[in-house]
Structures are given as structure tokens and as C-alpha cells.
mmCIF file of C-alpha atoms in Angstrom:
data_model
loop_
_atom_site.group_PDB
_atom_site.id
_atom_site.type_symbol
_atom_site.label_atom_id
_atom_site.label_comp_id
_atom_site.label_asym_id
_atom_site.label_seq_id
_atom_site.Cartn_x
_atom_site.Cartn_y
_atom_site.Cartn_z
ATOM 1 C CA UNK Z 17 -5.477 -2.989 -3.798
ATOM 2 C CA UNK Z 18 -3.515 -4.031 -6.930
ATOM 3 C CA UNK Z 19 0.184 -5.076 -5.711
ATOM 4 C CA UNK Z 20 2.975 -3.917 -8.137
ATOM 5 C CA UNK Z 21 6.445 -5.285 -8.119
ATOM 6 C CA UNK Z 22 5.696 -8.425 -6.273
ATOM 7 C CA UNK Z 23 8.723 -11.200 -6.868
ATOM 8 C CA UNK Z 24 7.408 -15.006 -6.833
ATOM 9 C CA UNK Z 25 8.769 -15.364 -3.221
ATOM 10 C CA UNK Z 26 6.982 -12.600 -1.741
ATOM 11 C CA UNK Z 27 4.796 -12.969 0.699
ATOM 12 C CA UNK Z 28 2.021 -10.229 1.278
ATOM 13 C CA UNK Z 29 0.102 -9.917 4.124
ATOM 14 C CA UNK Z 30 -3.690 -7.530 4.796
ATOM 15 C CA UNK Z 31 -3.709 -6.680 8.228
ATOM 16 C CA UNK Z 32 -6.867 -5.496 9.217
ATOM 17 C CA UNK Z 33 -8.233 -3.738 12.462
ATOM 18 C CA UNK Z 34 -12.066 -5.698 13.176
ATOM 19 C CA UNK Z 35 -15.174 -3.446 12.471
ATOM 20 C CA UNK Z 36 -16.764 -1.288 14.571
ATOM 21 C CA UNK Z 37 -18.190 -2.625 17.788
ATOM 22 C CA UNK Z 38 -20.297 -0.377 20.145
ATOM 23 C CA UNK Z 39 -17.784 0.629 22.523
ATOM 24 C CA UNK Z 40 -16.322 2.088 19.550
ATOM 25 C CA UNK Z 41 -19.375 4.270 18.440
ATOM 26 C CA UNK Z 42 -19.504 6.311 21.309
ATOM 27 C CA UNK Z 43 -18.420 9.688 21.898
ATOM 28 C CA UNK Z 44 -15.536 9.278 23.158
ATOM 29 C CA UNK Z 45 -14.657 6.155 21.885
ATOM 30 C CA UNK Z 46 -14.339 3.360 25.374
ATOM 31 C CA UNK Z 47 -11.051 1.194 25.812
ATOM 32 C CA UNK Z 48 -11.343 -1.571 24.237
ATOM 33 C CA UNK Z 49 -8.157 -4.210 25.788
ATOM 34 C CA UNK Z 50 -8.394 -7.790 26.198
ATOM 35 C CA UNK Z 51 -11.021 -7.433 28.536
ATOM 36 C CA UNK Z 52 -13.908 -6.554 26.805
ATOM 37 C CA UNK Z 53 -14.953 -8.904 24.235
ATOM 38 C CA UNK Z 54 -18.041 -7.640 22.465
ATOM 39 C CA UNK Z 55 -19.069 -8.664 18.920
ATOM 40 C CA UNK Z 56 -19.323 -6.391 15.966
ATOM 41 C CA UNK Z 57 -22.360 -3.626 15.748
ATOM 42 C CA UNK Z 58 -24.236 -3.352 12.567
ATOM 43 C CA UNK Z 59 -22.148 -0.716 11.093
ATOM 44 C CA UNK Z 60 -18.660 -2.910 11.959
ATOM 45 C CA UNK Z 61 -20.410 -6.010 9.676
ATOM 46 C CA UNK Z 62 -21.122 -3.898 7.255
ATOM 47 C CA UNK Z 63 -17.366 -2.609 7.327
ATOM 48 C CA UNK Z 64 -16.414 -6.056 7.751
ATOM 49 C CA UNK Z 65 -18.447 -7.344 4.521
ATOM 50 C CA UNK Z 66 -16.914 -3.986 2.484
ATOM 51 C CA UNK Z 67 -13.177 -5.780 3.283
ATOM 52 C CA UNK Z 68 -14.321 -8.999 2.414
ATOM 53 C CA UNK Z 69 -15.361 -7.713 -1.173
ATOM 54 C CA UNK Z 70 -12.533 -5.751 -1.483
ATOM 55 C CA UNK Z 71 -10.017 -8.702 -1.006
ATOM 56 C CA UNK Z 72 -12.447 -11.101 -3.341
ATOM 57 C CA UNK Z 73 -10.249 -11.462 -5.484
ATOM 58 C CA UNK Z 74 -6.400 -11.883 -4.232
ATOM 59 C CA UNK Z 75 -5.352 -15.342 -4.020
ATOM 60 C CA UNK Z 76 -5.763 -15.788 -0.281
ATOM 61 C CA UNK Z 77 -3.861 -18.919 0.971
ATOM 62 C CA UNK Z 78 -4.761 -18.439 4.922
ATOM 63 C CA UNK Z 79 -6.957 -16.061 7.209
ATOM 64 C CA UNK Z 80 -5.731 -15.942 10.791
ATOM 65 C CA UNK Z 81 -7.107 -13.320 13.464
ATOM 66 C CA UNK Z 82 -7.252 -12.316 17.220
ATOM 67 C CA UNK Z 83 -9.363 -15.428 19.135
ATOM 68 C CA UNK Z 84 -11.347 -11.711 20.418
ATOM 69 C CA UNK Z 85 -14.957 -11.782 19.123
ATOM 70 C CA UNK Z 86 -14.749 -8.744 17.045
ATOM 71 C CA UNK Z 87 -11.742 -10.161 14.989
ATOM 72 C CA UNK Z 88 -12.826 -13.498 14.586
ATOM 73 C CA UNK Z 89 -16.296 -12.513 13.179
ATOM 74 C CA UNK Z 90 -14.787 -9.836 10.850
ATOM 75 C CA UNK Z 91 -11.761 -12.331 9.537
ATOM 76 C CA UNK Z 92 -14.894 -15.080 9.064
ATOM 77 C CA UNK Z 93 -16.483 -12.859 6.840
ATOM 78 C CA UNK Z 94 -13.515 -12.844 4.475
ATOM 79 C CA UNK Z 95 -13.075 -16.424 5.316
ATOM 80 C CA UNK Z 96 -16.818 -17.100 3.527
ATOM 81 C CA UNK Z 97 -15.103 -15.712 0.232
ATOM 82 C CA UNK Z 98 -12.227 -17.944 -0.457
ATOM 83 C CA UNK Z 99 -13.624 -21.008 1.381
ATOM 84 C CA UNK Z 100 -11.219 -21.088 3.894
ATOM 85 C CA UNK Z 101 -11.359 -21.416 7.971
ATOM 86 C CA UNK Z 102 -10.528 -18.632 10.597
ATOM 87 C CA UNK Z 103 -7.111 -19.765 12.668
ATOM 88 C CA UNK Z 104 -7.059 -17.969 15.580
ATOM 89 C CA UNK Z 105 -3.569 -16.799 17.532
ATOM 90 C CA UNK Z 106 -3.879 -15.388 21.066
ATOM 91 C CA UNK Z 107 -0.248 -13.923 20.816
ATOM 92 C CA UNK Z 108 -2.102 -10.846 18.734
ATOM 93 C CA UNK Z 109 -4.947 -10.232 21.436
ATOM 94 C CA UNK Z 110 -5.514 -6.440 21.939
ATOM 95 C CA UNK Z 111 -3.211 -5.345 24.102
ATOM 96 C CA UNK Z 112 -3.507 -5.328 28.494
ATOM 97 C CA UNK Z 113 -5.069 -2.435 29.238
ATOM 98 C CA UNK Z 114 -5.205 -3.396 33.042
ATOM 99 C CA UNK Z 115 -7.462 -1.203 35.586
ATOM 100 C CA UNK Z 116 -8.448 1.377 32.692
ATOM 101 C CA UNK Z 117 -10.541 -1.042 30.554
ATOM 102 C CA UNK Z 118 -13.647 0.120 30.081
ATOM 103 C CA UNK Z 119 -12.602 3.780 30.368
ATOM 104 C CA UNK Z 120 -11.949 6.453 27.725
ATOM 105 C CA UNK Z 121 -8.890 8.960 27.872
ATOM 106 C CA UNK Z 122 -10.499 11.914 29.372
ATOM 107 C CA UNK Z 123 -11.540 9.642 32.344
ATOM 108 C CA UNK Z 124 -8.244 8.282 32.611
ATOM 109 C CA UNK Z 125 -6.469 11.976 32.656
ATOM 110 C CA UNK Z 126 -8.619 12.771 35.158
ATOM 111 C CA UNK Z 127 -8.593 9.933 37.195
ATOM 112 C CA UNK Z 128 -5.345 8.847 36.892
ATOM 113 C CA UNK Z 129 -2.816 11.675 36.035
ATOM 114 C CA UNK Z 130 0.781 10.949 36.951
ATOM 115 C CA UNK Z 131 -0.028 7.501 35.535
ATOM 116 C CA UNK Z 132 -1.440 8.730 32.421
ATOM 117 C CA UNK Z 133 1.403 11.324 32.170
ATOM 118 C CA UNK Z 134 3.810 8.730 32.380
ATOM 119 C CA UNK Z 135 2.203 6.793 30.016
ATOM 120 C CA UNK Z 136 2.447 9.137 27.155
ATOM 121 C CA UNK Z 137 5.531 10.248 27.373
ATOM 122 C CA UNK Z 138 6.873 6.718 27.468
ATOM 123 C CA UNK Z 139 4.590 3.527 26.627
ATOM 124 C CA UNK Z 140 6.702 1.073 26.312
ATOM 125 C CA UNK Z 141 8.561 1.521 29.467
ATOM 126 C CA UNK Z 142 5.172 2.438 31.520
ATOM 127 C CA UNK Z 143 2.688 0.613 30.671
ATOM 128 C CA UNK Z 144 -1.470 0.395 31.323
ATOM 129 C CA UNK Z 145 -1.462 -0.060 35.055
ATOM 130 C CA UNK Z 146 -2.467 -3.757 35.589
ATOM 131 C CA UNK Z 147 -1.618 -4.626 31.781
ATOM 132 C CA UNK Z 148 0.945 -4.477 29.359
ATOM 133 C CA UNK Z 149 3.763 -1.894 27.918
ATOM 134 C CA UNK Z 150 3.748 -1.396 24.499
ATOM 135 C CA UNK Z 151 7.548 -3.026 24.409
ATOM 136 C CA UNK Z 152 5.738 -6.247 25.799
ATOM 137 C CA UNK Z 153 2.632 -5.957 23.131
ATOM 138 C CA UNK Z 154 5.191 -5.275 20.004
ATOM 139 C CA UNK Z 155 7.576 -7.976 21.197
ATOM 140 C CA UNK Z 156 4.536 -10.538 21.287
ATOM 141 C CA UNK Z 157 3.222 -9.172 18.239
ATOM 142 C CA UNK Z 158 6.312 -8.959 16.440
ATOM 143 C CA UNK Z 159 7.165 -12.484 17.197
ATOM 144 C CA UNK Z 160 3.649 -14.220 16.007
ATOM 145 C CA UNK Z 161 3.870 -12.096 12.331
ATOM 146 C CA UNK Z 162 7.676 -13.070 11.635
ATOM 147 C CA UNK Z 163 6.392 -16.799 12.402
ATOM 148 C CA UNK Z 164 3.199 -16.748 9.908
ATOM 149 C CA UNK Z 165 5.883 -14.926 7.624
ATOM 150 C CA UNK Z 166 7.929 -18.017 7.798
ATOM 151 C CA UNK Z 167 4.782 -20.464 7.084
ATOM 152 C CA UNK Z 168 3.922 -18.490 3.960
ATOM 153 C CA UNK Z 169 6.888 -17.711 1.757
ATOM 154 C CA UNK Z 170 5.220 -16.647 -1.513
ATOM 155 C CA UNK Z 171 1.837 -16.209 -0.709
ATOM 156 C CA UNK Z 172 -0.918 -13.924 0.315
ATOM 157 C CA UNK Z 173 -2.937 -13.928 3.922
ATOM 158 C CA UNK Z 174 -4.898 -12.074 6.244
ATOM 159 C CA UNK Z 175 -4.676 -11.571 9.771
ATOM 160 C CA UNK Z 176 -7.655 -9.617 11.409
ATOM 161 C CA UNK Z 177 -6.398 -7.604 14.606
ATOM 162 C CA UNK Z 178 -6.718 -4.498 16.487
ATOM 163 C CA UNK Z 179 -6.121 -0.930 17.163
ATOM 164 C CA UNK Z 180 -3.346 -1.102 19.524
ATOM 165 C CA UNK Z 181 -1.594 -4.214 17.624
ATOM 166 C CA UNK Z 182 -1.833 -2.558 14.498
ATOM 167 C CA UNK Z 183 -0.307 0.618 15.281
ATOM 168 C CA UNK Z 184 3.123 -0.519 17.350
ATOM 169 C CA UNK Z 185 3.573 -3.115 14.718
ATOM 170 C CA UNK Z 186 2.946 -0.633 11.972
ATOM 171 C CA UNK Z 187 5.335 2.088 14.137
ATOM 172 C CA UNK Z 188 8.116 -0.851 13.970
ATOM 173 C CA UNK Z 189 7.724 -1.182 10.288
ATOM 174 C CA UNK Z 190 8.114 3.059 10.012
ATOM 175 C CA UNK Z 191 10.747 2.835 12.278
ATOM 176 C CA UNK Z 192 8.540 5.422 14.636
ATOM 177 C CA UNK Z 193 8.783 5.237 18.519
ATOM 178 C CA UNK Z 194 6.292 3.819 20.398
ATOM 179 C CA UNK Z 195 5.090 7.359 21.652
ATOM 180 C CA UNK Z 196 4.572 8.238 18.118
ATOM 181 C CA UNK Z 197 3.767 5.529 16.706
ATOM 182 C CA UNK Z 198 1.129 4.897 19.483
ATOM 183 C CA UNK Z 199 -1.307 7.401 17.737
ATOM 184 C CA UNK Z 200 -1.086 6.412 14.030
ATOM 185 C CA UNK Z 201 -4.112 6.026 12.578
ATOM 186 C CA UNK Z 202 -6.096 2.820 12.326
ATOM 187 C CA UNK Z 203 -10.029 2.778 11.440
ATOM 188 C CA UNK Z 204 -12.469 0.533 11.798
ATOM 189 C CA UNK Z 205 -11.468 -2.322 8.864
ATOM 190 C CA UNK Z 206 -8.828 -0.526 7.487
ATOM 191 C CA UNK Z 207 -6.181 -2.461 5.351
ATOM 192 C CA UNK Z 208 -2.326 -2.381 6.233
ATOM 193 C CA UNK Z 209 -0.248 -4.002 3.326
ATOM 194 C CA UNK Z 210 3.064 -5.599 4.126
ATOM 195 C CA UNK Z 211 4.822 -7.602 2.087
ATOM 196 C CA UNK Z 212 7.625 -10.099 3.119
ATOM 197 C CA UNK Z 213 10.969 -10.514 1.184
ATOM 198 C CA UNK Z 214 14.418 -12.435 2.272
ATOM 199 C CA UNK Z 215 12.611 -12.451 5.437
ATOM 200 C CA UNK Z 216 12.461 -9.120 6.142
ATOM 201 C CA UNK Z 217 9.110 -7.228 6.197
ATOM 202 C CA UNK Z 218 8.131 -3.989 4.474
ATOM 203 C CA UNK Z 219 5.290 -2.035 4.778
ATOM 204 C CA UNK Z 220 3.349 -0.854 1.259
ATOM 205 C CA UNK Z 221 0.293 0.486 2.656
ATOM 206 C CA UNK Z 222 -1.204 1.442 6.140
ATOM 207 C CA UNK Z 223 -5.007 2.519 7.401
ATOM 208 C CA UNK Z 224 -5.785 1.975 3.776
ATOM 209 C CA UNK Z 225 -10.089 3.101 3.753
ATOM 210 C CA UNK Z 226 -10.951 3.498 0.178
ATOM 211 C CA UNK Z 227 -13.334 0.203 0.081
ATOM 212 C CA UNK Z 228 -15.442 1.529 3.121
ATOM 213 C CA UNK Z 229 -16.314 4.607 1.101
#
């Protein structure tokens, strides 16, 4: 994860997804929102403690995450390699997933089709019934990482998130719509690099997977 071309008042930031936690595992995967709030499963520390060694080395300033269970316990296993603490910011909770937590997508087409049509072809204007659109998760989203960018001017952090956070913020950065940008990829404590210049951020790498190999 070497950085090239990096100016003294960069700032850089590692934006993970957590590890795997059971509802993940399954076949197919369960919603995850802010609503379920398991910890990591076996596999998802062991994912976690891959990222960890894999950022060892960079000169790590701060480590924020989601205060979810399954970011907090994979940023604090980065934390225990730079000595630093875990500060948690509930503007970058998983997203609202309202009445369909719990579920996975072949329940919800079934169960819920004009919602679930309308939800594809436009997220950010229909939202998960009961929760959030994805205008209201990328405006909160955006909001909290242009603030840490302020606080860190030059330097490197990490900010342990999730699926749904990852990929509308990462969509923003790509300039993809929210209907695209909804599906790009994000594993299981994958690394998205964006680095901050004149205040304006730009995205080097995304669902970056090579240390989990």
C-alpha cells in the first residue's frame, strides 16, 4: 500500500469496511443496517488482524470508526498497532435500512416489489422503507469525512465503516450515481485509499484485497 506522489500537506485516509460477521457468511448474505449490531465471526478477526498488519507500518496519526460493534472491534485491532485509541462517530453508522433489516434481497423482491422496484431504480430519492435514502446516508457521510479531513491536514488515518457507507461515498468520489454506485464492490476489510489535497478529496484506491490473500 506504498503511496506515491504524496505532497507534505496531504492527507491520506484507509477506509475500511469491518470483517466479516455472521450475517454476512450466509448464503445469501442478511441486511446488515443500523439495526443489527453483531460482533465480528472468526473469519472477520482474522480479516481484521490481516488489515492491521498490512497498515503496520504507515504513520497512523488517528483511527476513528462506526460506534457499530463490528467496526469498532475491527478499527481496535489496528488501534493495538500504533498505540492509539478507537474514536467513534455515529454520523458514519450503516445506513437505515428500516422494515427490511434482517432480510436479504430475494426476500425483499418478493415481499416487497413495487418498493424494491422503486428502490433500484432510484435510491436516493426512495429510500429503505422505515430508514434512510442514500441522498440522506451520503450527505451524513459526506459531511463527517470532509470534517476529519479538516482535523488532519498532512497526515494519515483510518476510519473503519461499512458496506453501504463505503460505496455512496466511494460513488461520490467516481462521480457515479447512486444507482450505480450502490453496487460497487466492497469486501469484508477491504482498503479504500483517498487522499486529501487543497481540501478536496481524491480517491487512489478502492476495495483494495491483496493483504487478505
Amino acid at each position: 500500500m506504498l503511496l506515491d506522489s504524496l505532497q507534505e500537506s496531504d492527507g491520506v485516509m484507509y477506509l475500511l469496511r469491518h470483517g466479516a460477521t455472521p450475517p454476512n457468511l450466509v448464503e445469501p448474505p442478511v441486511m446488515q443496517g443500523d439495526g443489527v449490531d453483531e460482533p465480528l465471526a472468526p473469519i472477520g478477526r482474522d480479516q481484521a488482524t490481516r488489515v492491521a498488519a498490512a497498515l503496520a507500518d504507515r504513520p497512523i496519526r488517528a483511527i476513528y470508526a462506526s460506534p457499530m460493534l463490528r467496526a469498532m472491534e475491527t478499527a481496535s485491532l489496528v488501534a493495538e498497532r500504533h498505540g492509539l485509541p478507537v474514536e467513534p462517530i455515529d454520523s458514519i453508522r450503516e445506513v437505515k435500512v428500516g422494515i427490511w433489516e434482517g432480510s436479504n434481497w430475494p426476500e425483499v423482491e418478493r415481499n416487497y416489489p413495487a418498493e424494491y422496484r422503486a428502490f433500484r431504480d432510484d435510491p436516493g430519492k426512495n429510500g429503505y422503507p422505515g430508514g434512510e435514502t442514500l441522498q440522506q446516508l451520503l450527505d451524513r457521510v459526506t459531511a463527517a469525512f470532509g470534517e476529519l479531513m479538516g482535523r488532519h491536514a498532512g497526515e494519515e488515518i483510518v476510519v473503519a465503516a461499512h458496506s453501504v457507507v463505503n460505496r455512496v461515498y466511494v460513488g461520490s468520489l467516481l462521480d457515479i450515481s447512486l444507482a450505480k454506485g450502490y453496487f460497487i464492490p466492497q469486501a469484508n476489510c477491504c482498503v479504500n485509499i483517498v487522499r486529501w489535497r487543497d481540501g478536496k478529496a481524491k480517491l487512489l484506491t478502492f476495495n483494495a484485497i491483496g493483504h487478505l490473500q
